[in-house]
Coordinates of C-alpha atoms in Angstrom, one line a residue:
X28 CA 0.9 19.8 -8.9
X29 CA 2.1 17.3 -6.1
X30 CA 4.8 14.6 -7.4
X31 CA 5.9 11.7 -6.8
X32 CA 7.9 8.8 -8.6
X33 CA 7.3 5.5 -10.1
X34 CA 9.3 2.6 -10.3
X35 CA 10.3 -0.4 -11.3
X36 CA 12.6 -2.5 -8.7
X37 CA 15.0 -5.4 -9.8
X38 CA 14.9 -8.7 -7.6
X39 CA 17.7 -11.3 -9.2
X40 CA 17.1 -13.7 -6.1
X41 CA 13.5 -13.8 -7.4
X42 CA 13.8 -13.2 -10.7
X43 CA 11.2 -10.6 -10.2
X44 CA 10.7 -7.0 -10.9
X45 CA 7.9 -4.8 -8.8
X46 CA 6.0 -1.8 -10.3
X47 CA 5.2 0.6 -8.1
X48 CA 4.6 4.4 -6.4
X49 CA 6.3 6.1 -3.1
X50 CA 7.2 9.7 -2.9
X51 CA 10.7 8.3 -1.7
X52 CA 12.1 5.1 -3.2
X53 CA 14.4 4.8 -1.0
X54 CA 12.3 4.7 2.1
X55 CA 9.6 2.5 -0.1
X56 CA 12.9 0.0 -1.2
X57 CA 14.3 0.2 2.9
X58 CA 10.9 -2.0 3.8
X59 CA 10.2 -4.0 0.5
X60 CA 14.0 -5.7 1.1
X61 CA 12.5 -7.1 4.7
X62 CA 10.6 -9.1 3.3
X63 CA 11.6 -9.7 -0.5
X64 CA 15.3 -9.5 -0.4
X65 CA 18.0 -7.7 -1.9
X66 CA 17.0 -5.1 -4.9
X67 CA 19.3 -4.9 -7.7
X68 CA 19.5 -0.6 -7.1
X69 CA 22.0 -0.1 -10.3
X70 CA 19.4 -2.4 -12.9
X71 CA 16.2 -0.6 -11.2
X72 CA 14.8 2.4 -12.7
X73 CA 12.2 5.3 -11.4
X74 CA 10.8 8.2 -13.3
X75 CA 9.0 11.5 -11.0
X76 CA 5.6 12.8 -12.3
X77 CA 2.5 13.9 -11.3
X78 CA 0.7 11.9 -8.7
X79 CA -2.5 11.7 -11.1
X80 CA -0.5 10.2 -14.4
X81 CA 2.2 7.9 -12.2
X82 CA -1.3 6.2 -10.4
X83 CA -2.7 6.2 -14.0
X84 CA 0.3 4.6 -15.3
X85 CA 1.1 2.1 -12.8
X86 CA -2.0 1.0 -13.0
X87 CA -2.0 0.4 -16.8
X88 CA 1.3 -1.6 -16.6
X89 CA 0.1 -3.6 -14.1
X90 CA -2.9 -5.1 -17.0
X91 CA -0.5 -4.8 -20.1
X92 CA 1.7 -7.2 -17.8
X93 CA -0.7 -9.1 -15.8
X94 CA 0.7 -12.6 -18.4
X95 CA 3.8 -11.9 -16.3
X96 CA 2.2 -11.6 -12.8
X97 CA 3.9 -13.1 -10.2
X98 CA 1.8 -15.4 -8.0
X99 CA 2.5 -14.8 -3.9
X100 CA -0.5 -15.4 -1.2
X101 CA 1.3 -13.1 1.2
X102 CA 3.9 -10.3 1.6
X103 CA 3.9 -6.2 0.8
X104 CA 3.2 -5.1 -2.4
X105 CA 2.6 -9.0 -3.6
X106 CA 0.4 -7.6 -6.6
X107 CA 3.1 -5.9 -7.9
X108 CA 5.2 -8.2 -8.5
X109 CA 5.8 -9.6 -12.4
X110 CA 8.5 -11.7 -14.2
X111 CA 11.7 -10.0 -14.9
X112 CA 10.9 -11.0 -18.4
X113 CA 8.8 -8.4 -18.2
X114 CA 11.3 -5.6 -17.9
X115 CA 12.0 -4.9 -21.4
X116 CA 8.2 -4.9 -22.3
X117 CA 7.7 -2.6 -19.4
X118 CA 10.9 -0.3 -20.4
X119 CA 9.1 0.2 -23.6
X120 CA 6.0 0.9 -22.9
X121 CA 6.9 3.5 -20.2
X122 CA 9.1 5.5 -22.8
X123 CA 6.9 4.9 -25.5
X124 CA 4.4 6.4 -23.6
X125 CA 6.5 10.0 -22.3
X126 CA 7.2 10.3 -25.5
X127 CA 3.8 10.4 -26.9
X128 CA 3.4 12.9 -23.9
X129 CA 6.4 15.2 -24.9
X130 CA 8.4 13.9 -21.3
X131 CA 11.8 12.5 -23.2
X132 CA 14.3 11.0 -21.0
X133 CA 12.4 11.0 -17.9
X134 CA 13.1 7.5 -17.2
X135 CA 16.6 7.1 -14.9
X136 CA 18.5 3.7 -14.5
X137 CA 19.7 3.2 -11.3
X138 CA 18.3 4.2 -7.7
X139 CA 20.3 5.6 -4.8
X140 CA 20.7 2.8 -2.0
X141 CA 18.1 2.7 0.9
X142 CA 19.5 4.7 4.2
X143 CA 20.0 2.0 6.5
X144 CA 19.9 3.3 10.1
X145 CA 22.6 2.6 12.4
X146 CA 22.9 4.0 16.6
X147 CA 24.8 6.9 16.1
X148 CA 28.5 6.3 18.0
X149 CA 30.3 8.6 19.9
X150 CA 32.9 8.5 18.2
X151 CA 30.7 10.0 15.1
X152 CA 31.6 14.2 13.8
X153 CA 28.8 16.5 14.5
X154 CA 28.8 17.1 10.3
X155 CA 27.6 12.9 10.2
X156 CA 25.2 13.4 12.8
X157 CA 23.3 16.4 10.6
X158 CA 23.7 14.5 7.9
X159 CA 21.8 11.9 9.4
X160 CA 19.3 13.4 11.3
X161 CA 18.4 15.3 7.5
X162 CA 18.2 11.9 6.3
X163 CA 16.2 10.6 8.6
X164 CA 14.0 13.5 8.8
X165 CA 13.3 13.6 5.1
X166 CA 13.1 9.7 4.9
X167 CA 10.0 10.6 7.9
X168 CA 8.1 13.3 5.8
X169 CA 8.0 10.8 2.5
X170 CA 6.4 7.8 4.7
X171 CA 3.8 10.3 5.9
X172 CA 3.0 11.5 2.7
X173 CA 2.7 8.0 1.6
X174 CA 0.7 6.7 4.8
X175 CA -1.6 10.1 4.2
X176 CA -2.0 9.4 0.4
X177 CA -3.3 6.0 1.1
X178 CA -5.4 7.1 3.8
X179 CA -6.8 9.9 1.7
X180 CA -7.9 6.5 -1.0
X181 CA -9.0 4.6 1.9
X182 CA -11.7 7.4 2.6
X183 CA -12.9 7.9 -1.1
X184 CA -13.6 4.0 -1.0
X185 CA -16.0 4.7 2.1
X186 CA -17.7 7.6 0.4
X187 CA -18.3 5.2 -2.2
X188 CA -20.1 3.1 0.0
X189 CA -21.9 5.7 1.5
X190 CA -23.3 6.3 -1.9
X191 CA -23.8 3.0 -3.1
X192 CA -25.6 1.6 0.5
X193 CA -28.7 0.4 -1.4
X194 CA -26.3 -1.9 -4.1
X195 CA -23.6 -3.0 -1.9
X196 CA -24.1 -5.1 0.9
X197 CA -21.9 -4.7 3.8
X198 CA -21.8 -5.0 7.5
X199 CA -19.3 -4.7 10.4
X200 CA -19.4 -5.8 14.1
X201 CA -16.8 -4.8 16.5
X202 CA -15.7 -8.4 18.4
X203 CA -13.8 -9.0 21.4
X204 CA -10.3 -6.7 20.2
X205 CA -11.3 -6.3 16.7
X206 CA -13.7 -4.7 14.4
X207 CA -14.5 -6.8 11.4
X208 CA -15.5 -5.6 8.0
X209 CA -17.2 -7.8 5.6
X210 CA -18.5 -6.9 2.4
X211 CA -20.3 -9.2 -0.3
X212 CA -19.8 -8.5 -4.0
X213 CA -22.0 -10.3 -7.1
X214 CA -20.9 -8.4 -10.5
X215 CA -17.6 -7.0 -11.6
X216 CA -18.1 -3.2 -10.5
X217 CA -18.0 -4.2 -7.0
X218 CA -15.4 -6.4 -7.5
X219 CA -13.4 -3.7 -9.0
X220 CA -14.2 -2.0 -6.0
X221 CA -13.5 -4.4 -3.8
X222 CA -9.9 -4.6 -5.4
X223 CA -9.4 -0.9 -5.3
X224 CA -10.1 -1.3 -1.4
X225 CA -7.9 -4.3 -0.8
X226 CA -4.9 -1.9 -2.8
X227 CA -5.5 1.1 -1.0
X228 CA -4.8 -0.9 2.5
X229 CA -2.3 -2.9 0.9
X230 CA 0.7 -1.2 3.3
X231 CA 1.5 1.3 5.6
X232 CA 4.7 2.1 7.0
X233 CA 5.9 5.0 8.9
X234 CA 10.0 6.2 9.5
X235 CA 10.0 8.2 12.8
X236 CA 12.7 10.7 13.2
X237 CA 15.5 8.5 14.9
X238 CA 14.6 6.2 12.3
X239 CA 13.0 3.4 13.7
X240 CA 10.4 2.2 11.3
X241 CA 6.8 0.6 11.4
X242 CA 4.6 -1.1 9.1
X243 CA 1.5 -2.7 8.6
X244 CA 0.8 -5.9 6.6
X245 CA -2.5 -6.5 4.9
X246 CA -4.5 -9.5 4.1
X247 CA -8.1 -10.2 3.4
X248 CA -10.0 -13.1 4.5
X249 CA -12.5 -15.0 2.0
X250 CA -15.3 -17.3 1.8
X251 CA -16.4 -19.9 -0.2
X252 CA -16.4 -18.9 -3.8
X253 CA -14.9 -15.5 -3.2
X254 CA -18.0 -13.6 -2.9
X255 CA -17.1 -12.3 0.4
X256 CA -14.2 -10.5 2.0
X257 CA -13.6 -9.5 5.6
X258 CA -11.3 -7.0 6.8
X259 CA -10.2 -7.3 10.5
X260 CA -8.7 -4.2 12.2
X261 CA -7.2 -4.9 15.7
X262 CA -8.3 -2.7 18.8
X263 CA -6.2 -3.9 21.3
X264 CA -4.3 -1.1 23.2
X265 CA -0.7 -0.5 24.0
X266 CA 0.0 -0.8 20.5
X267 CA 2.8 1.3 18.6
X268 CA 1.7 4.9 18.5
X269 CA 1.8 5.2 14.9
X270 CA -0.3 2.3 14.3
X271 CA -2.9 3.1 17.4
X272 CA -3.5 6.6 15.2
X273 CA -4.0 5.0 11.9
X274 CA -6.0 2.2 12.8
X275 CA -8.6 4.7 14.8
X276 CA -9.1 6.9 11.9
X277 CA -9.8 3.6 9.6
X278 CA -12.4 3.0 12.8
X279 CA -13.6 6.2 12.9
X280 CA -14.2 6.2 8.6
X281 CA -16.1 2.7 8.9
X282 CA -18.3 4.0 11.8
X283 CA -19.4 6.8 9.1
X284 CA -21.4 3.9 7.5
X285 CA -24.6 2.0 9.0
X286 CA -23.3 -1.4 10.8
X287 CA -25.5 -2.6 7.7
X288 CA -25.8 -1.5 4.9
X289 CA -29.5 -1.4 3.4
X290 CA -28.0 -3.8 0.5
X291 CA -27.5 -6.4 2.9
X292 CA -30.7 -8.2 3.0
X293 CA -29.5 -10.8 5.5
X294 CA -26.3 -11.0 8.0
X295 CA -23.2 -11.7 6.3
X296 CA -21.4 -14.5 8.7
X297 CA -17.9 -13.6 10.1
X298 CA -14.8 -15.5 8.5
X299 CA -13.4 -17.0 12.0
X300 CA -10.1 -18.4 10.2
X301 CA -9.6 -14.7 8.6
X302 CA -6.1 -13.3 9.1
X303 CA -5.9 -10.0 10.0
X304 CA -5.6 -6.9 8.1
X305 CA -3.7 -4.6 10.0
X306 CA -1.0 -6.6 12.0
X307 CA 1.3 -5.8 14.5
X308 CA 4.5 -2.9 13.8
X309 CA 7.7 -4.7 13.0
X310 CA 10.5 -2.1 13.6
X311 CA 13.8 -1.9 11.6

């Protein structure tokens, strides 16, 4: 069974901890500090497990602590962000719970330090420069994993909609360098839904082999009294190769489905002021 690890990421400038999943931490932690700021790596903590029980636990923390939920409009992984008055409470209930699952001592304090890539010098022995071309190369194979896992979600969601085509309205229109995606929800199944989608495309980020990084924000646009959502996905070329391959098989996924779906009894009205979902690479 595929692994990968779970953790839970100390912020002191925030006071904030963040629950989450990457198959490398330290790849995950190398683009969170961007944008969050430093991570407290000796007061963090991670545990590996299968893929199926660290989504299924994640997920359950993220309720029991939802009274310590952070509040951000904007930024990576801004969901998963809680009070770091939570940490205790979360501490517990992740041992408490591999213990009732015979998986003792699973949970590790502390988190090696993110590689941080450097231009290798001249001056550098040919030992360093294997050692960091391993690094890098293993730091790329996690972020595809990752980017693929997230893909793989992305896909279930619009098979999902291929099913549900007579409940859900939806409808997407491809406009000057951008396709938009809007979808309408009216009970809390498709709102659950709706969530799971706006998760699954919450990041991407990809380490090439030198070790120049790029990743994609996400946002969602909204209307009125939240009862519509558009997603934006740019189209313009000479983008970053990376991001020109996953945004065409996003395209290609959404073109599966009708430009309407039979739900959609009228046309759902473009967000103009929307920000966009997948913005431009920002490189390390």
């Amino acid at each position: 069974m595929k692994k990968t690890h779970l953790y839970i990421l100390v912020f002191p400038d925030r006071a904030a901890i963040k629950i989450g999943k990457a198959n490398s931490i330290r790849a995950r932690a190398n683009t969170l500090v961007k944008y969050w700021g430093a991570i407290d790596y000796n007061s963090s903590y991670s545990v590996e497990l299968e893929e199926k029980i660290v989504f299924n636990l994640e997920t359950a923390l993220h309720r029991l602590m939802s009274i310590h939920a952070m509040s951000y409009d904007e930024g990576d992984g801004k969901k998963e962000f809680f009070s770091i008055e939570a940490l205790g409470a979360v501490l517990e209930h992740v041992n408490l719970f591999l213990s009732a699952n015979g998986l003792p001592d699973l949970l590790k304090k502390g988190i090696p330090l993110p590689i941080i890539n450097k231009t290798v010098s001249k001056q550098k022995t040919q030992p360093s420069q294997r050692k960091n071309f391993l690094a890098n190369g293993e730091a790329f194979v996690n972020s595809m994993q990752d980017c693929i896992s997230t893909l793989k979600n992305w896909f279930r969601v619009i098979n999902i909609l291929q099913y549900y085509e007579s409940k859900i309205p939806f409808q997407y229109d491809i406009k000057e360098d951008a396709l938009l995606f809007r979808i309408k929800y009216k009970n809390d199944m498709q709102e659950r839904l709706i969530s799971r989608m706006d998760r699954y495309l919450s990041f991407f980020y990809v380490i090439d082999i030198s070790g120049k990084q790029t990743s994609w924000n996400t946002t969602r646009g909204e209307l009125g009294d939240r009862e519509i959502i558009q997603i934006r996905i740019v189209l313009k070329e000479n983008l970053h190769p990376y991001e020109t391959f996953i945004n065409q098989q996003i395209l290609s996924a959404i073109k599966m489905l009708p430009k309407r779906s039979e739900a959609a009894k009228e046309a759902l009205p473009i967000l103009e002021d929307a920000p966009l979902l997948l913005s431009g690479p920002v490189f390390s």
